[in-house]
PDB file of C-alpha atoms in Angstrom:
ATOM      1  CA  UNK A   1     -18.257 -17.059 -12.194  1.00 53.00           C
ATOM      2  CA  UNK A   2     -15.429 -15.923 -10.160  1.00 63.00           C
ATOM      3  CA  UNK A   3     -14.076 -12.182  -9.701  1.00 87.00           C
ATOM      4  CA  UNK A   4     -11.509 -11.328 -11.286  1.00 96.00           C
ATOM      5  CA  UNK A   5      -9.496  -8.517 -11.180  1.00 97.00           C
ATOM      6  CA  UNK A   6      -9.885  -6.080 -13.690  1.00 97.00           C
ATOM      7  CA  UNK A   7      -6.132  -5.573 -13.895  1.00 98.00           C
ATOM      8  CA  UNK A   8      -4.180  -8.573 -15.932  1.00 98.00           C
ATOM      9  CA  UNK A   9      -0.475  -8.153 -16.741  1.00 98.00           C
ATOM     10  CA  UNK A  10       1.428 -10.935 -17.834  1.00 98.00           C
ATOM     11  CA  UNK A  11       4.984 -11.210 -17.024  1.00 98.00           C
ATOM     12  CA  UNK A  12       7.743 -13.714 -18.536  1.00 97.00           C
ATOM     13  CA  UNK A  13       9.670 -14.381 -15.242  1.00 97.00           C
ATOM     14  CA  UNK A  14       9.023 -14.703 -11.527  1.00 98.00           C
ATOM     15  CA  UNK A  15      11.370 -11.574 -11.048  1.00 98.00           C
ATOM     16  CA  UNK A  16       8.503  -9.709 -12.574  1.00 98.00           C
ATOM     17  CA  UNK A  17       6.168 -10.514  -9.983  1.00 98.00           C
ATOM     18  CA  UNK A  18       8.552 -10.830  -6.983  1.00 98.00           C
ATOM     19  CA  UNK A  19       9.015  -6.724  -7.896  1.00 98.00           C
ATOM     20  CA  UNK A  20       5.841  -6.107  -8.645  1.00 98.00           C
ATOM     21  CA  UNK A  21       3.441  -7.877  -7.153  1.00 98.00           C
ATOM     22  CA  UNK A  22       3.728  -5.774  -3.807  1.00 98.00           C
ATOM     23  CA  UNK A  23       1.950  -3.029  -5.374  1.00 98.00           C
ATOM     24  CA  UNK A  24      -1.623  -4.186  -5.344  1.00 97.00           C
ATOM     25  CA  UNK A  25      -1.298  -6.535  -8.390  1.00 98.00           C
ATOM     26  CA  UNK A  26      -4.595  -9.117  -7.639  1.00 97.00           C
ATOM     27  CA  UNK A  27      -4.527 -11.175 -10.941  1.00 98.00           C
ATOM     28  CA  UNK A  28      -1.267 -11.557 -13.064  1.00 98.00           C
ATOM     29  CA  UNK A  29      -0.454 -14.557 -15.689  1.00 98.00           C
ATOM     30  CA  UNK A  30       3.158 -16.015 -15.723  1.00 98.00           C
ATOM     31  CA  UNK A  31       4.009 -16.639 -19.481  1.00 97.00           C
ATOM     32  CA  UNK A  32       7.152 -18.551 -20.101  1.00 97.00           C
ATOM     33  CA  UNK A  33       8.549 -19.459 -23.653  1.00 90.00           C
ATOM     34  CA  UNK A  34      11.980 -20.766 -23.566  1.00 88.00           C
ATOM     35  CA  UNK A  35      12.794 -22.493 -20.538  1.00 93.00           C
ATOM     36  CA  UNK A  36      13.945 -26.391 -20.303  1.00 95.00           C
ATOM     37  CA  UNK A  37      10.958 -28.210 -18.031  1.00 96.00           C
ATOM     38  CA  UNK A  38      13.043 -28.343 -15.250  1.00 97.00           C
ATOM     39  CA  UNK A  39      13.276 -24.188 -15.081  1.00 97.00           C
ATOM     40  CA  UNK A  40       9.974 -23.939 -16.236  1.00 98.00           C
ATOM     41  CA  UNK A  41       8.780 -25.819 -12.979  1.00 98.00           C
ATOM     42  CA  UNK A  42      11.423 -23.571 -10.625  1.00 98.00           C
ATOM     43  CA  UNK A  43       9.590 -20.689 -11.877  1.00 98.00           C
ATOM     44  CA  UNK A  44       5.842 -21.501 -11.835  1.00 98.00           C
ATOM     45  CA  UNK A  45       6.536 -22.866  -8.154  1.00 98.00           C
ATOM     46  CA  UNK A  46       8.060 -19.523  -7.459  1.00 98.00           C
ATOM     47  CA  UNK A  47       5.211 -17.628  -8.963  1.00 98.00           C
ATOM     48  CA  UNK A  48       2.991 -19.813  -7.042  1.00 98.00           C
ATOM     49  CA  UNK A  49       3.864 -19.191  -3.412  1.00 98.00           C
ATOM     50  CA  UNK A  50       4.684 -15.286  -4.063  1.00 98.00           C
ATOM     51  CA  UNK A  51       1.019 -15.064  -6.029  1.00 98.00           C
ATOM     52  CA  UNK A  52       0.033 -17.184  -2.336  1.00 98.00           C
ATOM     53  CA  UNK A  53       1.996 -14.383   0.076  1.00 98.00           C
ATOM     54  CA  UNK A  54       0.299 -11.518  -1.866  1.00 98.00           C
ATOM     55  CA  UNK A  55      -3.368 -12.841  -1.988  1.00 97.00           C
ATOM     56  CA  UNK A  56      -2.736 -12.382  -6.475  1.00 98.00           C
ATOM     57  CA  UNK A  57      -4.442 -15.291  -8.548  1.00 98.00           C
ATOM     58  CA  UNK A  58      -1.599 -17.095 -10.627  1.00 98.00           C
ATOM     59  CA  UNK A  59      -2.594 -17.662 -14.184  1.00 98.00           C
ATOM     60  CA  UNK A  60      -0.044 -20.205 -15.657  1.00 98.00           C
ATOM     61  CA  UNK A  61       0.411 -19.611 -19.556  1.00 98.00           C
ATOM     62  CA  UNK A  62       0.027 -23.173 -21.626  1.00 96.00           C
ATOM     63  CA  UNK A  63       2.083 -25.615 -19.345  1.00 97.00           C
ATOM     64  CA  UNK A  64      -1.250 -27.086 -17.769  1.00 97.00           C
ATOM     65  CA  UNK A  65       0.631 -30.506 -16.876  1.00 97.00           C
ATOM     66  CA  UNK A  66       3.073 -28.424 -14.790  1.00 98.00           C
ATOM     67  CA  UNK A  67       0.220 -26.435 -13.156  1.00 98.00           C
ATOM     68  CA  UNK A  68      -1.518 -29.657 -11.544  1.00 98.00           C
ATOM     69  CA  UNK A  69       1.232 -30.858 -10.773  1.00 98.00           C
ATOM     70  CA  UNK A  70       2.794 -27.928  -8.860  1.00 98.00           C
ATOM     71  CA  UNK A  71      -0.820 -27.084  -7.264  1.00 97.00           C
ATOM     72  CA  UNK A  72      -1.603 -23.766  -9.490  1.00 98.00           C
ATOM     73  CA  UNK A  73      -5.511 -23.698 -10.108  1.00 96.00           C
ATOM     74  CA  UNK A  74      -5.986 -21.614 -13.505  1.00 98.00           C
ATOM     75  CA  UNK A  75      -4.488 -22.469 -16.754  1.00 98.00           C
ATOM     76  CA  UNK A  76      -4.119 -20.178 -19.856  1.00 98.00           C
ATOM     77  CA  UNK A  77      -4.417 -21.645 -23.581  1.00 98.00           C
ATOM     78  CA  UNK A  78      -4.410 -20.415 -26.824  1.00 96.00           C
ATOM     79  CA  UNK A  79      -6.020 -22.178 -29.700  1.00 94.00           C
ATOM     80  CA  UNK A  80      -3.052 -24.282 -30.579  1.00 93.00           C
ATOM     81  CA  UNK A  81      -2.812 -25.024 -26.638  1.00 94.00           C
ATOM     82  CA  UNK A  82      -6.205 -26.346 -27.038  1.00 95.00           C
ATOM     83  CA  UNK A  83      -5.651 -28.927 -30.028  1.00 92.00           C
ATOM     84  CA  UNK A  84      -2.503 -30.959 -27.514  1.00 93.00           C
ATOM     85  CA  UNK A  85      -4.444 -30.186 -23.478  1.00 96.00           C
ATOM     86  CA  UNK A  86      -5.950 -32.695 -21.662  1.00 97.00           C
ATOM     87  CA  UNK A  87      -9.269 -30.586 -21.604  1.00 96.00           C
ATOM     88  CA  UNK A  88     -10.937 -33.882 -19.473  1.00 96.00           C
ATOM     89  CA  UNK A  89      -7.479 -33.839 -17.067  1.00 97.00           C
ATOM     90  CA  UNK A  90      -7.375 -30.217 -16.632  1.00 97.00           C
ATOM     91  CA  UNK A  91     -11.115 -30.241 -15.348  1.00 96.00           C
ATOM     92  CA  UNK A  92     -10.453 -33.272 -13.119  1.00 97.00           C
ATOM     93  CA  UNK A  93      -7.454 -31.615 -11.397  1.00 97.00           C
ATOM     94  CA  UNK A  94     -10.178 -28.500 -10.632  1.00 96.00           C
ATOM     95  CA  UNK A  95      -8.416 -25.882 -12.921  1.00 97.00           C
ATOM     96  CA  UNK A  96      -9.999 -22.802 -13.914  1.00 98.00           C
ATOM     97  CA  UNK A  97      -9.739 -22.231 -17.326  1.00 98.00           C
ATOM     98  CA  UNK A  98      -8.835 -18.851 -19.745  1.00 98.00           C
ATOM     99  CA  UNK A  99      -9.088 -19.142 -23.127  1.00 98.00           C
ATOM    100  CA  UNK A 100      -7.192 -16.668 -26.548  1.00 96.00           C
ATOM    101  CA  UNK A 101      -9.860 -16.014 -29.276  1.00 96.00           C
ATOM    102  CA  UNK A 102      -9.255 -13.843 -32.678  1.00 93.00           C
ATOM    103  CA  UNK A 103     -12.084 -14.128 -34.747  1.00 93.00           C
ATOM    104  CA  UNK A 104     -15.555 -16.106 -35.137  1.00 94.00           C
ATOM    105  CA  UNK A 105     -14.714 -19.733 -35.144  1.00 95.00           C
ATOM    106  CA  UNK A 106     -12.262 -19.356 -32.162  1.00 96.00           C
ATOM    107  CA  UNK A 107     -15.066 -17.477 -29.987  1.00 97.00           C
ATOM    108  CA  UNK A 108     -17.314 -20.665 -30.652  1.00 97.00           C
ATOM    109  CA  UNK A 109     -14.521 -22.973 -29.802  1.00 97.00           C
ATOM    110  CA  UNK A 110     -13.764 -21.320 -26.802  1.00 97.00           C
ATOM    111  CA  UNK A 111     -17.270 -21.220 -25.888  1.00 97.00           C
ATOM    112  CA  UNK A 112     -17.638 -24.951 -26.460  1.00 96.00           C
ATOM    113  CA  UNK A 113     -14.578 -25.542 -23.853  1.00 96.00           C
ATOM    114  CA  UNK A 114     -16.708 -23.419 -20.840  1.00 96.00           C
ATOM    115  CA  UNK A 115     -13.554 -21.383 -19.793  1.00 97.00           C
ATOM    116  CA  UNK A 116     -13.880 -19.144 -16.930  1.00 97.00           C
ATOM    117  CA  UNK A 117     -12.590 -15.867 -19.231  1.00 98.00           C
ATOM    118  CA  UNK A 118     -12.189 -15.363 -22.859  1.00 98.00           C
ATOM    119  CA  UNK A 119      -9.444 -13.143 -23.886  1.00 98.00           C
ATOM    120  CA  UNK A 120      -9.993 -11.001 -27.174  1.00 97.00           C
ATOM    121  CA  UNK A 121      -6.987  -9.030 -28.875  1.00 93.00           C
ATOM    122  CA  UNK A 122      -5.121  -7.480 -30.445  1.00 93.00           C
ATOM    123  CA  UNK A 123      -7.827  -4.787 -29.580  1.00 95.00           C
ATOM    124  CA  UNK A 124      -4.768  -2.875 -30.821  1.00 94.00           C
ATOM    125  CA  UNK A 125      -1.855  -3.101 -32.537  1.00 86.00           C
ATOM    126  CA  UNK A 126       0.803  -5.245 -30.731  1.00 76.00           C
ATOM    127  CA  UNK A 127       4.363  -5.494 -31.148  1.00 69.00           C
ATOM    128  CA  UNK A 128       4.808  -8.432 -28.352  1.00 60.00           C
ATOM    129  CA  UNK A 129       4.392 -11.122 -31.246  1.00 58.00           C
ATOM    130  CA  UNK A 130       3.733 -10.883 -34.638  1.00 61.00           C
ATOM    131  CA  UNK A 131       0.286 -12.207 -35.283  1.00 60.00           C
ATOM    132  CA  UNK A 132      -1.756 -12.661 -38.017  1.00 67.00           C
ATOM    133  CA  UNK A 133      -4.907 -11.113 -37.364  1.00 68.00           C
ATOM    134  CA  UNK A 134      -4.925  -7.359 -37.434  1.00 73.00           C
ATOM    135  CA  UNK A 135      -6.077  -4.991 -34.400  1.00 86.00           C
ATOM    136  CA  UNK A 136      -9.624  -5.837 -33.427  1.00 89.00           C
ATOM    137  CA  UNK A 137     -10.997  -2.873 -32.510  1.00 91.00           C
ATOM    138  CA  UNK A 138     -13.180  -1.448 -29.553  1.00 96.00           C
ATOM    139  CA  UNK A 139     -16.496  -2.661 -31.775  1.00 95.00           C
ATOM    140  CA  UNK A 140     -15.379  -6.336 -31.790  1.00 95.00           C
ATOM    141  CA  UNK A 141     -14.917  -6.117 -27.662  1.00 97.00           C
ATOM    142  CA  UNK A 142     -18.991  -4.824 -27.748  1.00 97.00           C
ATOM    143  CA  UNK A 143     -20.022  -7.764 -30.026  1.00 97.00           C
ATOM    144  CA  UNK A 144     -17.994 -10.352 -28.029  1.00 96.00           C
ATOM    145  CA  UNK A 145     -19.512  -9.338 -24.741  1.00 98.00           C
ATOM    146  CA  UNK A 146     -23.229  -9.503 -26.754  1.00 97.00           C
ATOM    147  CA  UNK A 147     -22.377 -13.417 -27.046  1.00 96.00           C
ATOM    148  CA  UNK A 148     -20.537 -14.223 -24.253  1.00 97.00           C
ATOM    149  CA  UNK A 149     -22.700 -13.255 -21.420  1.00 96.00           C
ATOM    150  CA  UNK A 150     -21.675 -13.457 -18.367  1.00 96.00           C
ATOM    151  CA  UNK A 151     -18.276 -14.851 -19.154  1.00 97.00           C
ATOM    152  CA  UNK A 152     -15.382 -12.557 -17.963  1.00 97.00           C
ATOM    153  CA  UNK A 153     -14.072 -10.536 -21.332  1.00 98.00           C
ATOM    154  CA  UNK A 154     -10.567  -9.555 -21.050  1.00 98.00           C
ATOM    155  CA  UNK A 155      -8.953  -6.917 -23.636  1.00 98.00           C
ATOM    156  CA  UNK A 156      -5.534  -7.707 -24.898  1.00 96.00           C
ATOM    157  CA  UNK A 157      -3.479  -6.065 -27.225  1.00 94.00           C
ATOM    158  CA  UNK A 158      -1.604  -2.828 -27.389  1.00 93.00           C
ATOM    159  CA  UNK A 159      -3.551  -1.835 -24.046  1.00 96.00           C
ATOM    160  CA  UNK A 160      -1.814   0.929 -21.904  1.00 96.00           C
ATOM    161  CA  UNK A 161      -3.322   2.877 -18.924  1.00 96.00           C
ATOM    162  CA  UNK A 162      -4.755   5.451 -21.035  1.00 96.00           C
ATOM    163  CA  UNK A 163      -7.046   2.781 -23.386  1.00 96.00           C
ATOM    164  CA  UNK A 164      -8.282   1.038 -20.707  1.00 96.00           C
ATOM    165  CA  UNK A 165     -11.514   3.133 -20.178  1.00 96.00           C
ATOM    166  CA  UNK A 166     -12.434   2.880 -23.496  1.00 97.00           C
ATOM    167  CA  UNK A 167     -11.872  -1.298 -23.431  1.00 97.00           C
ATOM    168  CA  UNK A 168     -14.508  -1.237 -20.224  1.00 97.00           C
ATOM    169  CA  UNK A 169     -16.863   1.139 -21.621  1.00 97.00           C
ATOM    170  CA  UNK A 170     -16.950  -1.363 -24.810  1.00 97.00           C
ATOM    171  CA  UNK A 171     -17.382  -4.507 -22.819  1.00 97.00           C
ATOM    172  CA  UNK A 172     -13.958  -5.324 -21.487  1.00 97.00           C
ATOM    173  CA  UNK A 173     -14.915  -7.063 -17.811  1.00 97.00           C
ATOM    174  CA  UNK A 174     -10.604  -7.036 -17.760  1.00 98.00           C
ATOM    175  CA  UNK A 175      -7.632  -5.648 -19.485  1.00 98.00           C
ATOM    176  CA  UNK A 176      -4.749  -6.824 -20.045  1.00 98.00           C
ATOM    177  CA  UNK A 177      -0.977  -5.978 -20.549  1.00 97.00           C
ATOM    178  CA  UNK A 178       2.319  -6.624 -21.101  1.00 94.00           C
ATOM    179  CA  UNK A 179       4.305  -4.065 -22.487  1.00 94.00           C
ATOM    180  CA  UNK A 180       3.412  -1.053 -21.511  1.00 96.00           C
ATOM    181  CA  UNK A 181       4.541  -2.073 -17.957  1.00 97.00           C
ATOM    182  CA  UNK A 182       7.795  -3.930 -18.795  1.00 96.00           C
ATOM    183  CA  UNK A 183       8.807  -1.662 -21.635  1.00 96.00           C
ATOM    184  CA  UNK A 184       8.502   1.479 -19.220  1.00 97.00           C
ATOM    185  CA  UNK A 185      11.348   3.196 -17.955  1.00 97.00           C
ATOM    186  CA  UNK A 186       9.581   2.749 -14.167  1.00 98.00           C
ATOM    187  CA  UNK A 187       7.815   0.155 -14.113  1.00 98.00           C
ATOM    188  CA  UNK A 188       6.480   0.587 -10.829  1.00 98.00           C
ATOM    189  CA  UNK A 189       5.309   4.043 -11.446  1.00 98.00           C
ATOM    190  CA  UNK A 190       3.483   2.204 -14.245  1.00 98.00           C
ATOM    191  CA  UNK A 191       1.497  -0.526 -11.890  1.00 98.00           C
ATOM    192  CA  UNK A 192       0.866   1.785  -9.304  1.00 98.00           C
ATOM    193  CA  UNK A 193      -1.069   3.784 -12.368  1.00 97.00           C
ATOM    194  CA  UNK A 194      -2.873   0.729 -13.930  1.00 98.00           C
ATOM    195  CA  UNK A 195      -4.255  -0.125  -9.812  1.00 97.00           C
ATOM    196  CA  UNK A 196      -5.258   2.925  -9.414  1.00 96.00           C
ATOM    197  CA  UNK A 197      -7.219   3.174 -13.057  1.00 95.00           C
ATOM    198  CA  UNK A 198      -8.658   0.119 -12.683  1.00 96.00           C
ATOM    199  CA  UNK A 199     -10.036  -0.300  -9.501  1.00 89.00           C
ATOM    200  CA  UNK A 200     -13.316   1.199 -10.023  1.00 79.00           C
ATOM    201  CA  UNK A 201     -14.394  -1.479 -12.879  1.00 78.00           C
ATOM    202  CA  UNK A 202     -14.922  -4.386 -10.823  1.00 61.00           C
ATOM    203  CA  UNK A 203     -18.089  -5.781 -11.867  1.00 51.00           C
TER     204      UNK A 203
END
């Protein structure tokens, strides 16, 4: 398995990473709802070469057609993601693979996919999307690593600088966040404190 950084934050724009990624960011997913294909490739091509310039792996949420094609080599997909990707095309192309799991059945059919991290969350409560599962809890994080082995584990969910210790001493090979960075009155302030909490959990 690859390294990975232990810091993940997931931004919705290239903006995001163009700011941020100059502070030490090493791993960072580019998540993109509502954008006509034509944007969507203008800003996964823009993530790509400033990810390149700053040494940062690119994750690329869901739009795994867009990612071979544009030269990106690691895909994101939740379980819906899963039931429409080209699981055999995605392989071909030489992506590396993360995977969303929630409960039981989606750990197994994550595991049956051999990604290259599985992400478990909400570890807490979330307000980035409503979702039907409630938080998961540090426990769940413990029992997940038990069964994934040697898999990456990344925490999602509610995670801010000051949970993140407990998510590794549960299992959490990664963390993950959104909010807590672009929600924060300086965001910069905010990376420079995830870097500098994270850095010593590299496994």
């Amino acid at each position: 398995m690859m390294a990975l950084d232990p810091f993940y934050p997931i931004f919705d724009s290239a903006d995001w990473l163009e700011r941020l990624l100059p502070l030490g960011i090493r791993l960072v997913q580019l998540r993109i709802k509502d954008k006509d294909e034509a944007g969507l490739r203008a800003e996964i091509r823009r993530a790509r070469d400033l990810c390149a310039r700053h040494q940062c792996q690119l994750i690329v949420n869901d739009y795994w057609r867009l990612a071979i094609e544009e030269g990106c080599d690691f895909i994101h997909l939740g379980q819906e993601d899963l039931d429409e990707a080209d699981l055999e095309a995605i392989r071909k192309a030489g992506l590396k693979l993360g995977v969303s799991s929630h409960d039981e059945a989606e750990l197994d059919r994550a595991l049956a996919v051999r990604p290259d991290y599985i992400a478990l969350g909400p570890i807490y409560p979330t307000i980035l999307k409503k979702m039907k599962w409630g938080e998961q809890g540090l426990e769940r994080l413990t029992t997940w690593k038990a069964r994934i082995g040697d898999i990456p584990l990344v925490a999602i969910g509610g995670m801010t600088v000051e949970r993140a210790p407990g998510a590794f001493a549960a299992g959490a090979d990664i963390v993950s966040v959104v909010t807590d960075i672009t929600l924060n009155p300086d965001p910069e302030a905010r990376v420079t404190e995830w870097v500098a909490a994270t850095r010593g959990y590299s496994r």
